[in-house]
Amino acid sequence: TPNFVVGDKVAYSVQWLRSVGMSHSALTRVRGVVNSLEPFGGHGVLVGITWDSLDANYPRKVLADNLALVGPNPRFANVD
């Protein structure tokens, strides 16, 4: 999991989308910007996100483990 910082552009990770059966859904195109970071459950991080999409109601906070930085990196690219 990347160490996100406020201002990072993020998306749901390919791995998470696949694990919940959403790898061919509209969620694959959703992008957002990190606006806050909160410790969660001892080792996790809850990432506050401002989503780019204005037409959908996406969660405002997502576990860091379910996200990836937008751009070329192994959590975002479909690496088998």
Coordinates of C-alpha atoms in Angstrom, one line a residue:
T1 CA 0.0 0.0 0.0
P2 CA 1.5 3.4 -0.9
N3 CA 2.0 6.0 1.8
F4 CA -0.6 8.5 0.6
V5 CA -0.3 12.2 1.2
V6 CA -2.8 15.0 0.9
G7 CA -3.1 16.0 -2.7
D8 CA -2.4 12.6 -4.2
K9 CA -4.6 11.5 -7.1
V10 CA -6.1 8.1 -6.3
A11 CA -8.4 5.4 -7.7
Y12 CA -9.7 2.1 -6.5
S13 CA -7.0 -0.5 -7.0
V14 CA -7.4 -3.2 -9.7
Q15 CA -6.8 -5.9 -7.1
W16 CA -9.6 -4.6 -4.9
L17 CA -12.0 -4.1 -7.7
R18 CA -11.3 -7.7 -8.9
S19 CA -11.7 -9.1 -5.3
V20 CA -15.2 -7.6 -5.0
G21 CA -16.3 -8.5 -8.6
M22 CA -16.3 -4.9 -9.8
S23 CA -13.4 -5.0 -12.3
H24 CA -15.8 -4.1 -15.2
S25 CA -17.9 -1.5 -13.4
A26 CA -18.0 2.3 -13.4
L27 CA -15.8 2.3 -10.4
T28 CA -12.8 1.5 -12.6
R29 CA -13.0 5.1 -14.0
V30 CA -13.5 7.0 -10.8
R31 CA -10.7 9.3 -9.7
G32 CA -10.3 11.5 -6.7
V33 CA -7.8 13.6 -4.6
V34 CA -6.7 12.7 -1.1
N35 CA -7.9 15.4 1.4
S36 CA -7.3 13.7 4.7
L37 CA -5.6 10.7 6.4
E38 CA -6.7 9.1 9.7
P39 CA -5.3 6.2 11.6
F40 CA -7.8 3.3 11.5
G41 CA -7.8 0.1 13.6
G42 CA -4.2 0.0 14.7
H43 CA -2.4 -0.5 11.4
G44 CA -4.8 0.9 8.8
V45 CA -5.3 4.3 7.3
L46 CA -8.7 5.8 6.3
V47 CA -8.2 8.1 3.4
G48 CA -10.5 11.1 2.9
I49 CA -11.2 11.6 -0.8
T50 CA -12.8 14.3 -2.9
W51 CA -14.0 12.5 -6.0
D52 CA -13.7 14.1 -9.4
S53 CA -17.2 12.7 -10.4
L54 CA -20.0 14.9 -9.5
D55 CA -22.8 12.6 -10.7
A56 CA -22.3 9.7 -8.3
N57 CA -22.4 9.2 -4.6
Y58 CA -19.1 7.5 -3.7
P59 CA -17.7 7.0 -0.2
R60 CA -15.9 10.0 1.2
K61 CA -13.5 7.8 3.2
V62 CA -11.9 4.6 1.9
L63 CA -9.3 2.2 3.5
A64 CA -5.8 2.9 2.0
D65 CA -5.5 -0.8 1.2
N66 CA -8.3 -0.5 -1.4
L67 CA -6.7 2.4 -3.2
A68 CA -3.8 3.0 -5.7
L69 CA -2.0 6.1 -6.9
V70 CA -3.2 7.1 -10.3
G71 CA -0.4 6.5 -12.9
P72 CA 2.0 3.7 -13.6
N73 CA 2.6 1.6 -10.5
P74 CA 2.2 -2.1 -9.6
R75 CA -1.0 -1.6 -7.5
F76 CA -2.8 0.2 -10.3
A77 CA -1.6 -1.7 -13.3
N78 CA -3.1 -5.1 -14.0
V79 CA 0.0 -7.2 -13.2
D80 CA -0.5 -11.0 -13.3

